[in-house]
Each structure stands twice: as C-alpha cells, then as structure tokens.
mmCIF file of C-alpha atoms in Angstrom:
data_model
loop_
_atom_site.group_PDB
_atom_site.id
_atom_site.type_symbol
_atom_site.label_atom_id
_atom_site.label_comp_id
_atom_site.label_asym_id
_atom_site.label_seq_id
_atom_site.Cartn_x
_atom_site.Cartn_y
_atom_site.Cartn_z
ATOM 1 C CA UNK A 27 34.399 -21.151 36.268
ATOM 2 C CA UNK A 28 34.220 -24.362 34.548
ATOM 3 C CA UNK A 29 31.499 -26.809 35.154
ATOM 4 C CA UNK A 30 31.374 -30.707 35.273
ATOM 5 C CA UNK A 31 33.161 -32.727 32.478
ATOM 6 C CA UNK A 32 30.312 -33.976 30.097
ATOM 7 C CA UNK A 33 30.472 -36.825 27.347
ATOM 8 C CA UNK A 34 29.225 -35.638 23.823
ATOM 9 C CA UNK A 35 25.670 -36.409 23.020
ATOM 10 C CA UNK A 36 26.596 -37.923 19.735
ATOM 11 C CA UNK A 37 26.434 -41.783 20.534
ATOM 12 C CA UNK A 38 29.476 -42.439 18.331
ATOM 13 C CA UNK A 39 31.757 -39.382 19.485
ATOM 14 C CA UNK A 40 33.984 -40.520 22.541
ATOM 15 C CA UNK A 41 35.162 -36.900 23.263
ATOM 16 C CA UNK A 42 34.583 -35.544 26.927
ATOM 17 C CA UNK A 43 34.615 -31.888 27.243
ATOM 18 C CA UNK A 44 34.090 -29.428 30.145
ATOM 19 C CA UNK A 45 30.776 -27.620 29.749
ATOM 20 C CA UNK A 46 31.087 -23.712 31.136
ATOM 21 C CA UNK A 47 28.979 -23.269 33.965
ATOM 22 C CA UNK A 48 25.514 -21.856 33.306
ATOM 23 C CA UNK A 49 25.619 -23.601 29.614
ATOM 24 C CA UNK A 50 23.315 -26.214 28.291
ATOM 25 C CA UNK A 51 25.924 -27.480 25.645
ATOM 26 C CA UNK A 52 25.398 -30.857 25.096
ATOM 27 C CA UNK A 53 27.702 -31.676 22.003
ATOM 28 C CA UNK A 54 31.540 -31.230 21.396
ATOM 29 C CA UNK A 55 32.624 -28.609 19.136
ATOM 30 C CA UNK A 56 33.344 -31.199 16.435
ATOM 31 C CA UNK A 57 29.613 -32.551 16.626
ATOM 32 C CA UNK A 58 27.740 -29.388 17.282
ATOM 33 C CA UNK A 59 24.937 -29.007 14.938
ATOM 34 C CA UNK A 60 24.870 -25.885 12.754
ATOM 35 C CA UNK A 61 23.469 -22.865 14.066
ATOM 36 C CA UNK A 62 20.134 -21.991 12.732
ATOM 37 C CA UNK A 63 20.015 -18.772 10.599
ATOM 38 C CA UNK A 64 17.788 -15.782 11.954
ATOM 39 C CA UNK A 65 14.511 -15.660 10.418
ATOM 40 C CA UNK A 66 13.781 -13.746 7.294
ATOM 41 C CA UNK A 67 12.459 -10.300 8.011
ATOM 42 C CA UNK A 68 9.265 -9.792 5.812
ATOM 43 C CA UNK A 69 8.439 -6.763 4.115
ATOM 44 C CA UNK A 70 5.707 -4.206 5.779
ATOM 45 C CA UNK A 71 2.591 -4.457 3.990
ATOM 46 C CA UNK A 72 1.749 -1.448 1.937
ATOM 47 C CA UNK A 73 -0.946 0.891 2.586
ATOM 48 C CA UNK A 74 -3.799 0.832 0.347
ATOM 49 C CA UNK A 75 -3.701 3.561 -2.183
ATOM 50 C CA UNK A 76 -7.290 3.683 -3.233
ATOM 51 C CA UNK A 77 -9.753 4.919 -0.579
ATOM 52 C CA UNK A 78 -11.906 1.893 0.717
ATOM 53 C CA UNK A 79 -15.300 1.880 2.080
ATOM 54 C CA UNK A 80 -14.337 2.798 5.678
ATOM 55 C CA UNK A 81 -11.999 5.925 4.374
ATOM 56 C CA UNK A 82 -14.827 6.933 1.976
ATOM 57 C CA UNK A 83 -17.765 6.883 4.479
ATOM 58 C CA UNK A 84 -15.088 8.711 7.253
ATOM 59 C CA UNK A 85 -14.582 11.410 4.606
ATOM 60 C CA UNK A 86 -18.450 11.786 3.811
ATOM 61 C CA UNK A 87 -19.264 12.199 7.303
ATOM 62 C CA UNK A 88 -16.280 14.745 7.996
ATOM 63 C CA UNK A 89 -17.125 16.708 4.897
ATOM 64 C CA UNK A 90 -21.138 16.660 5.990
ATOM 65 C CA UNK A 91 -19.839 18.408 9.409
ATOM 66 C CA UNK A 92 -16.985 20.783 7.611
ATOM 67 C CA UNK A 93 -14.506 19.195 9.453
ATOM 68 C CA UNK A 94 -11.863 17.494 7.255
ATOM 69 C CA UNK A 95 -9.397 20.044 7.449
ATOM 70 C CA UNK A 96 -8.881 19.676 11.400
ATOM 71 C CA UNK A 97 -6.097 17.771 12.880
ATOM 72 C CA UNK A 98 -8.641 14.992 14.120
ATOM 73 C CA UNK A 99 -10.339 14.818 11.012
ATOM 74 C CA UNK A 100 -6.925 14.298 9.501
ATOM 75 C CA UNK A 101 -6.208 11.539 11.989
ATOM 76 C CA UNK A 102 -9.489 9.918 11.374
ATOM 77 C CA UNK A 103 -8.802 9.638 7.697
ATOM 78 C CA UNK A 104 -5.310 8.151 8.300
ATOM 79 C CA UNK A 105 -7.023 5.656 10.577
ATOM 80 C CA UNK A 106 -9.789 4.818 8.396
ATOM 81 C CA UNK A 107 -7.338 4.562 5.611
ATOM 82 C CA UNK A 108 -5.150 1.704 7.764
ATOM 83 C CA UNK A 109 -8.304 -0.119 8.893
ATOM 84 C CA UNK A 110 -9.208 -0.766 5.381
ATOM 85 C CA UNK A 111 -6.314 -2.582 4.749
ATOM 86 C CA UNK A 112 -6.857 -6.455 3.965
ATOM 87 C CA UNK A 113 -3.745 -7.392 6.429
ATOM 88 C CA UNK A 114 -4.844 -6.471 9.402
ATOM 89 C CA UNK A 115 -5.445 -9.170 12.216
ATOM 90 C CA UNK A 116 -8.930 -9.238 13.945
ATOM 91 C CA UNK A 117 -7.450 -7.631 17.152
ATOM 92 C CA UNK A 118 -5.350 -4.980 15.098
ATOM 93 C CA UNK A 119 -8.757 -4.118 13.258
ATOM 94 C CA UNK A 120 -10.918 -4.105 16.420
ATOM 95 C CA UNK A 121 -8.203 -1.834 18.302
ATOM 96 C CA UNK A 122 -7.904 0.616 15.163
ATOM 97 C CA UNK A 123 -11.981 0.908 14.742
ATOM 98 C CA UNK A 124 -12.103 1.790 18.550
ATOM 99 C CA UNK A 125 -9.638 4.269 18.198
ATOM 100 C CA UNK A 126 -11.061 5.708 14.913
ATOM 101 C CA UNK A 127 -14.744 5.867 16.810
ATOM 102 C CA UNK A 128 -13.064 7.675 19.518
ATOM 103 C CA UNK A 129 -11.199 10.218 17.052
ATOM 104 C CA UNK A 130 -14.464 10.822 15.114
ATOM 105 C CA UNK A 131 -16.400 11.841 18.274
ATOM 106 C CA UNK A 132 -13.377 14.301 19.103
ATOM 107 C CA UNK A 133 -13.485 15.581 15.291
ATOM 108 C CA UNK A 134 -17.164 16.091 15.121
ATOM 109 C CA UNK A 135 -17.966 17.286 18.471
ATOM 110 C CA UNK A 136 -19.835 20.460 18.531
ATOM 111 C CA UNK A 137 -20.136 20.362 14.757
ATOM 112 C CA UNK A 138 -23.786 21.242 13.131
ATOM 113 C CA UNK A 139 -24.930 17.918 11.283
ATOM 114 C CA UNK A 140 -25.614 18.472 7.868
ATOM 115 C CA UNK A 141 -29.681 18.637 7.334
ATOM 116 C CA UNK A 142 -31.407 15.723 6.079
ATOM 117 C CA UNK A 143 -35.051 14.971 4.880
ATOM 118 C CA UNK A 144 -36.338 15.456 8.390
ATOM 119 C CA UNK A 145 -34.733 18.629 9.332
ATOM 120 C CA UNK A 146 -36.358 20.096 5.741
ATOM 121 C CA UNK A 147 -39.736 18.847 6.550
ATOM 122 C CA UNK A 148 -39.296 20.529 10.063
ATOM 123 C CA UNK A 149 -38.337 23.572 8.637
ATOM 124 C CA UNK A 150 -41.197 23.678 6.342
ATOM 125 C CA UNK A 151 -43.674 23.150 8.865
ATOM 126 C CA UNK A 152 -42.541 25.884 10.908
ATOM 127 C CA UNK A 153 -42.529 28.287 8.060
ATOM 128 C CA UNK A 154 -46.261 27.113 7.344
ATOM 129 C CA UNK A 155 -46.759 27.812 10.888
ATOM 130 C CA UNK A 156 -45.571 31.266 10.954
ATOM 131 C CA UNK A 157 -47.102 32.166 7.515
ATOM 132 C CA UNK A 158 -50.603 31.242 8.718
#
C-alpha cells in the first residue's frame, strides 16, 4: 500500500514521489545519497606465542600440585594464555581472570601442596621430638 506523496528533500529538485508505507525515504531516486559501505571487518587479534607472566605462574602452581595433565589444568593454562593478551578490554580481562580463578580452584582441589620452608621446619621439629 502506497503512502502519501512527498516532495524530494533536496531544495533544488522539483520531483514528487510516493513514499512506500513504513518507509522513511526523503529523497527521490535521482537525488538519493549513496549508500554507505559496510564497515571493514578487522582481523581477530592473535594469541600470544610466548608464555606471559600469568601463564607462567599458572603453570608453576599446577606443576607444584602435579595437575598440569588434567582437563581443568589444561583449561586453566588456556585461560591464562588468553589473559596474557594485551588486546583485552578491562571487562574481558576481569571476566577471564574470575573464570581462571574458578578453574584453578577446581584443578587444584584435593591436591597436596608442594612442601615449603615452613613444612620442612615442622618436619624437622617432629623428627627431633621423636628422636629425643
């Protein structure tokens, strides 16, 4: 169904045209401005090839608990590598970091922690107490 007749928006054009119903057309076919080209598609950013500080720390923690070869460990390493990317927005980095922390909690759940200096001192104290 045709809409009302309308005068072309260009001031020098005397043409009148029938605007289709539901259309917002304001120019005749001759004066119509050129259509805009679609925006250029940017290539996706490449993932870093070298391990960054977050991936290195994640791998170190997973290796200390012997969990690198688990599914959750592999996912945590993938998230850490993506988090090391410099091209992330703040909201993307925040989302990835919270997901990495949740995945690390699952990956390291129930795994014994690597002994540190305090554990070694406590073990020596127990041995000394048994021997005395």
